[in-house]
GROMACS .gro file of C-alpha atoms in nm:
model
  232
    1MET     CA    1  -0.010   0.008  -0.005
    2GLU     CA    2   0.310   0.244   0.082
    3LEU     CA    3   0.475   0.170  -0.278
    4ALA     CA    4   0.128   0.216  -0.427
    5GLU     CA    5   0.063   0.555  -0.245
    6ASN     CA    6   0.450   0.674  -0.333
    7ALA     CA    7   0.385   0.575  -0.701
    8ILE     CA    8   0.056   0.776  -0.708
    9VAL     CA    9   0.211   1.075  -0.535
   10ASN     CA   10   0.525   1.065  -0.771
   11THR     CA   11   0.268   1.036  -1.079
   12GLN     CA   12   0.110   1.351  -0.952
   13LEU     CA   13   0.414   1.525  -0.933
   14ARG     CA   14   0.528   1.453  -1.253
   15LEU     CA   15   0.204   1.532  -1.414
   16GLU     CA   16   0.181   1.901  -1.219
   17LYS     CA   17   0.550   1.957  -1.340
   18ALA     CA   18   0.428   1.857  -1.713
   19LYS     CA   19   0.129   2.063  -1.670
   20LYS     CA   20   0.357   2.376  -1.570
   21LYS     CA   21   0.569   2.318  -1.839
   22THR     CA   22   0.290   2.288  -2.110
   23VAL     CA   23   0.120   2.632  -1.937
   24ILE     CA   24   0.499   2.786  -1.958
   25LEU     CA   25   0.537   2.706  -2.363
   26ILE     CA   26   0.154   2.799  -2.419
   27ALA     CA   27   0.232   3.153  -2.263
   28ILE     CA   28   0.574   3.152  -2.454
   29ILE     CA   29   0.392   3.076  -2.763
   30ILE     CA   30   0.118   3.360  -2.693
   31LEU     CA   31   0.372   3.617  -2.611
   32VAL     CA   32   0.590   3.525  -2.930
   33LEU     CA   33   0.260   3.547  -3.146
   34ILE     CA   34   0.165   3.892  -2.963
   35THR     CA   35   0.528   4.052  -3.030
   36ILE     CA   36   0.498   3.939  -3.422
   37VAL     CA   37   0.145   4.120  -3.433
   38LEU     CA   38   0.285   4.463  -3.248
   39TYR     CA   39   0.586   4.448  -3.486
   40VAL     CA   40   0.395   4.412  -3.821
   41GLN     CA   41   0.165   4.636  -3.718
   42TYR     CA   42   0.431   4.907  -3.588
   43HIS     CA   43   0.641   4.835  -3.907
   44LYS     CA   44   0.309   4.949  -4.117
   45LYS     CA   45   0.257   5.250  -3.907
   46SER     CA   46   0.631   5.369  -3.966
   47LYS     CA   47   0.603   5.314  -4.297
   48LEU     CA   48   0.271   5.504  -4.344
   49TYR     CA   49   0.406   5.786  -4.137
   50LYS     CA   50   0.708   5.804  -4.353
   51ALA     CA   51   0.503   5.788  -4.690
   52ILE     CA   52   0.291   6.123  -4.532
   53VAL     CA   53   0.618   6.289  -4.448
   54LYS     CA   54   0.744   6.235  -4.794
   55GLN     CA   55   0.434   6.367  -4.981
   56THR     CA   56   0.362   6.657  -4.766
   57GLY     CA   57   0.757   6.732  -4.765
   58LYS     CA   58   0.757   6.744  -5.140
   59ALA     CA   59   0.463   6.934  -5.182
   60ALA     CA   60   0.582   7.210  -4.943
   61MET     CA   61   0.899   7.219  -5.178
   62THR     CA   62   0.680   7.242  -5.535
   63GLU     CA   63   0.438   7.507  -5.363
   64LYS     CA   64   0.771   7.688  -5.231
   65ALA     CA   65   0.909   7.692  -5.605
   66LEU     CA   66   0.607   7.778  -5.785
   67HIS     CA   67   0.541   8.062  -5.573
   68GLU     CA   68   0.911   8.201  -5.641
   69THR     CA   69   0.753   8.213  -6.016
   70ILE     CA   70   0.435   8.417  -5.901
   71SER     CA   71   0.660   8.747  -5.931
   72GLU     CA   72   0.785   8.681  -6.277
   73LEU     CA   73   0.438   8.623  -6.396
   74GLU     CA   74   0.296   8.915  -6.224
   75GLN     CA   75   0.582   9.135  -6.427
   76LYS     CA   76   0.467   8.957  -6.755
   77LEU     CA   77   0.141   9.054  -6.672
   78GLN     CA   78   0.187   9.402  -6.618
   79THR     CA   79   0.399   9.431  -6.932
   80VAL     CA   80   0.099   9.284  -7.130
   81LYS     CA   81  -0.109   9.558  -7.021
   82GLU     CA   82   0.135   9.835  -7.064
   83ASN     CA   83   0.173   9.719  -7.440
   84GLU     CA   84  -0.149   9.653  -7.462
   85ILE     CA   85  -0.136   9.339  -7.578
   86ASP     CA   86  -0.457   9.076  -7.588
   87THR     CA   87  -0.400   8.853  -7.255
   88PRO     CA   88  -0.221   8.516  -7.335
   89GLU     CA   89  -0.476   8.221  -7.359
   90GLU     CA   90  -0.353   8.061  -7.036
   91LEU     CA   91  -0.425   8.382  -6.812
   92LEU     CA   92  -0.770   8.379  -6.977
   93SER     CA   93  -0.832   8.052  -6.764
   94ALA     CA   94  -0.972   8.285  -6.461
   95GLU     CA   95  -1.285   8.290  -6.643
   96GLU     CA   96  -1.278   7.914  -6.492
   97LEU     CA   97  -1.216   8.048  -6.143
   98HIS     CA   98  -1.530   8.226  -6.101
   99PRO     CA   99  -1.866   8.240  -6.219
  100GLN     CA  100  -2.018   8.499  -6.458
  101GLN     CA  101  -2.191   8.691  -6.227
  102SER     CA  102  -1.840   8.791  -6.029
  103PRO     CA  103  -1.846   9.111  -5.928
  104LEU     CA  104  -1.493   9.140  -6.057
  105SER     CA  105  -1.341   9.135  -6.430
  106ASN     CA  106  -1.119   8.871  -6.536
  107ASP     CA  107  -0.827   9.096  -6.533
  108LYS     CA  108  -0.907   9.258  -6.179
  109TYR     CA  109  -0.975   8.922  -6.027
  110LEU     CA  110  -0.609   8.787  -6.188
  111ASP     CA  111  -0.486   9.108  -6.042
  112ILE     CA  112  -0.575   9.043  -5.697
  113LYS     CA  113  -0.531   8.677  -5.683
  114MET     CA  114  -0.162   8.733  -5.799
  115ARG     CA  115  -0.070   9.033  -5.567
  116LEU     CA  116  -0.207   8.809  -5.281
  117GLU     CA  117   0.011   8.494  -5.396
  118SER     CA  118   0.317   8.732  -5.396
  119LEU     CA  119   0.227   8.937  -5.044
  120MET     CA  120   0.178   8.579  -4.925
  121LEU     CA  121   0.570   8.492  -5.007
  122ASN     CA  122   0.681   8.713  -4.703
  123PRO     CA  123   0.638   8.484  -4.424
  124GLN     CA  124   0.584   8.777  -4.185
  125VAL     CA  125   0.288   8.839  -4.322
  126TYR     CA  126   0.115   8.539  -4.284
  127THR     CA  127   0.243   8.471  -3.947
  128THR     CA  128   0.200   8.818  -3.791
  129ASN     CA  129  -0.044   8.732  -3.460
  130ASN     CA  130  -0.321   9.040  -3.554
  131ILE     CA  131  -0.338   8.993  -3.930
  132ASN     CA  132  -0.699   9.018  -4.054
  133LYS     CA  133  -0.889   9.069  -4.380
  134ASP     CA  134  -0.891   9.438  -4.366
  135LYS     CA  135  -0.513   9.473  -4.316
  136VAL     CA  136  -0.421   9.244  -4.629
  137ALA     CA  137  -0.717   9.388  -4.842
  138LYS     CA  138  -0.508   9.737  -4.732
  139MET     CA  139  -0.194   9.594  -4.885
  140ILE     CA  140  -0.277   9.467  -5.179
  141GLY     CA  141  -0.504   9.750  -5.280
  142THR     CA  142  -0.822   9.629  -5.264
  143ASN     CA  143  -1.113   9.560  -5.034
  144ARG     CA  144  -1.204   9.270  -4.779
  145THR     CA  145  -1.539   9.193  -5.017
  146TYR     CA  146  -1.308   9.150  -5.310
  147LEU     CA  147  -1.053   8.964  -5.112
  148SER     CA  148  -1.267   8.721  -4.971
  149TYR     CA  149  -1.418   8.616  -5.305
  150VAL     CA  150  -1.085   8.588  -5.466
  151ILE     CA  151  -0.963   8.349  -5.149
  152ASN     CA  152  -1.305   8.141  -5.140
  153ASP     CA  153  -1.333   8.134  -5.508
  154SER     CA  154  -0.959   7.997  -5.599
  155TYR     CA  155  -0.909   7.831  -5.295
  156GLY     CA  156  -1.216   7.719  -5.146
  157MET     CA  157  -1.155   7.834  -4.796
  158THR     CA  158  -1.236   8.156  -4.574
  159PHE     CA  159  -0.955   8.400  -4.479
  160THR     CA  160  -0.875   8.253  -4.176
  161LYS     CA  161  -0.816   7.897  -4.305
  162PHE     CA  162  -0.649   8.022  -4.600
  163ILE     CA  163  -0.418   8.258  -4.332
  164ASN     CA  164  -0.354   7.918  -4.127
  165SER     CA  165  -0.293   7.688  -4.397
  166MET     CA  166  -0.002   7.888  -4.508
  167ARG     CA  167   0.098   7.864  -4.122
  168ILE     CA  168   0.088   7.515  -4.165
  169LYS     CA  169   0.314   7.521  -4.465
  170GLU     CA  170   0.536   7.692  -4.303
  171ALA     CA  171   0.561   7.468  -3.990
  172VAL     CA  172   0.613   7.185  -4.226
  173ARG     CA  173   0.907   7.337  -4.365
  174ARG     CA  174   1.037   7.420  -4.038
  175LEU     CA  175   1.010   7.075  -3.879
  176ALA     CA  176   1.169   6.910  -4.150
  177ASP     CA  177   1.473   7.143  -4.100
  178LEU     CA  178   1.738   6.933  -3.946
  179LYS     CA  179   1.896   7.251  -3.815
  180ASP     CA  180   1.577   7.418  -3.658
  181ASP     CA  181   1.552   7.245  -3.323
  182ILE     CA  182   1.251   7.502  -3.172
  183PRO     CA  183   1.040   7.393  -2.954
  184ILE     CA  184   0.681   7.322  -3.091
  185LYS     CA  185   0.500   7.531  -2.833
  186GLN     CA  186   0.759   7.827  -2.973
  187LEU     CA  187   0.705   7.757  -3.310
  188ALA     CA  188   0.330   7.745  -3.266
  189THR     CA  189   0.402   8.126  -3.114
  190ASP     CA  190   0.618   8.223  -3.387
  191LEU     CA  191   0.352   8.129  -3.674
  192GLY     CA  192   0.104   8.346  -3.496
  193PHE     CA  193  -0.141   8.096  -3.333
  194ASN     CA  194  -0.289   8.191  -3.039
  195SER     CA  195  -0.336   7.864  -2.890
  196MET     CA  196  -0.203   7.521  -2.914
  197THR     CA  197  -0.489   7.336  -2.949
  198THR     CA  198  -0.574   7.524  -3.309
  199PHE     CA  199  -0.246   7.484  -3.444
  200TYR     CA  200  -0.238   7.077  -3.356
  201SER     CA  201  -0.577   7.043  -3.466
  202GLN     CA  202  -0.466   7.253  -3.803
  203PHE     CA  203  -0.157   7.059  -3.828
  204VAL     CA  204  -0.315   6.703  -3.786
  205ALA     CA  205  -0.587   6.821  -4.075
  206GLU     CA  206  -0.338   6.951  -4.294
  207THR     CA  207  -0.085   6.651  -4.262
  208GLY     CA  208  -0.211   6.381  -4.057
  209LEU     CA  209   0.048   6.332  -3.838
  210THR     CA  210   0.104   6.564  -3.484
  211PRO     CA  211   0.378   6.816  -3.516
  212ALA     CA  212   0.607   6.629  -3.276
  213LYS     CA  213   0.569   6.260  -3.491
  214TYR     CA  214   0.591   6.474  -3.793
  215ARG     CA  215   0.981   6.625  -3.712
  216GLU     CA  216   1.047   6.266  -3.586
  217GLN     CA  217   0.969   6.074  -3.876
  218SER     CA  218   1.106   6.358  -4.087
  219LEU     CA  219   1.454   6.361  -3.895
  220VAL     CA  220   1.456   5.955  -3.921
  221MET     CA  221   1.434   5.963  -4.302
  222GLN     CA  222   1.681   6.239  -4.352
  223ASN     CA  223   1.920   6.085  -4.133
  224LYS     CA  224   1.893   5.739  -4.316
  225THR     CA  225   2.137   5.601  -4.586
  226PRO     CA  226   2.024   5.490  -4.943
  227TYR     CA  227   2.103   5.113  -4.810
  228ASP     CA  228   1.860   5.190  -4.547
  229ASP     CA  229   1.614   5.316  -4.797
  230ASN     CA  230   1.642   4.943  -5.040
  231LEU     CA  231   1.546   4.758  -4.698
  232ASP     CA  232   1.200   4.921  -4.678
   0.00000   0.00000   0.00000
């Protein structure tokens, strides 16, 4: 009986050890699977962030290059007017930019738009904290009604959204600059935003990322080597 009882006890001990090993093995397998899933999700999310940064970065650079040609176009238009030459066909596309019941003639419409875009080449204009419609209208020699009409018709947004959009584009350029380590809160103030909430919401709406995440991904991408890009 004693031998039988010892055998039963030993069997139970072996079963308990085997059970513990099985539980540990299952736990390890679950942890490995969770780690793999998290890694895959992180990798996909990281690639998405990089794609967003590349897209917005290229768009900002392209827009900057296009803005630099506005002054030249304005000079050409002025030359055309002075020489009383018919407006080139490319400039007549303004008729498609606003309806026939527009309060502005085609020439006036183009003139206001080009003056506005030339003015926006200077970041000090749209980053001024107290910038408003009346001030901008005065700077380009028109009134607030015509200014509002051109902005709404050409860009599909209000004056406030237009200014904030220009500020966000400037934020994108500065956050992508390796030499510019300005704190994000200070950057928002420098760009003319009265609150961090407005800055963050506008930035996320424009880029799909928070300012901090955009800076992080931008710096990572710029520090990568061509070999790293090939790995992705």
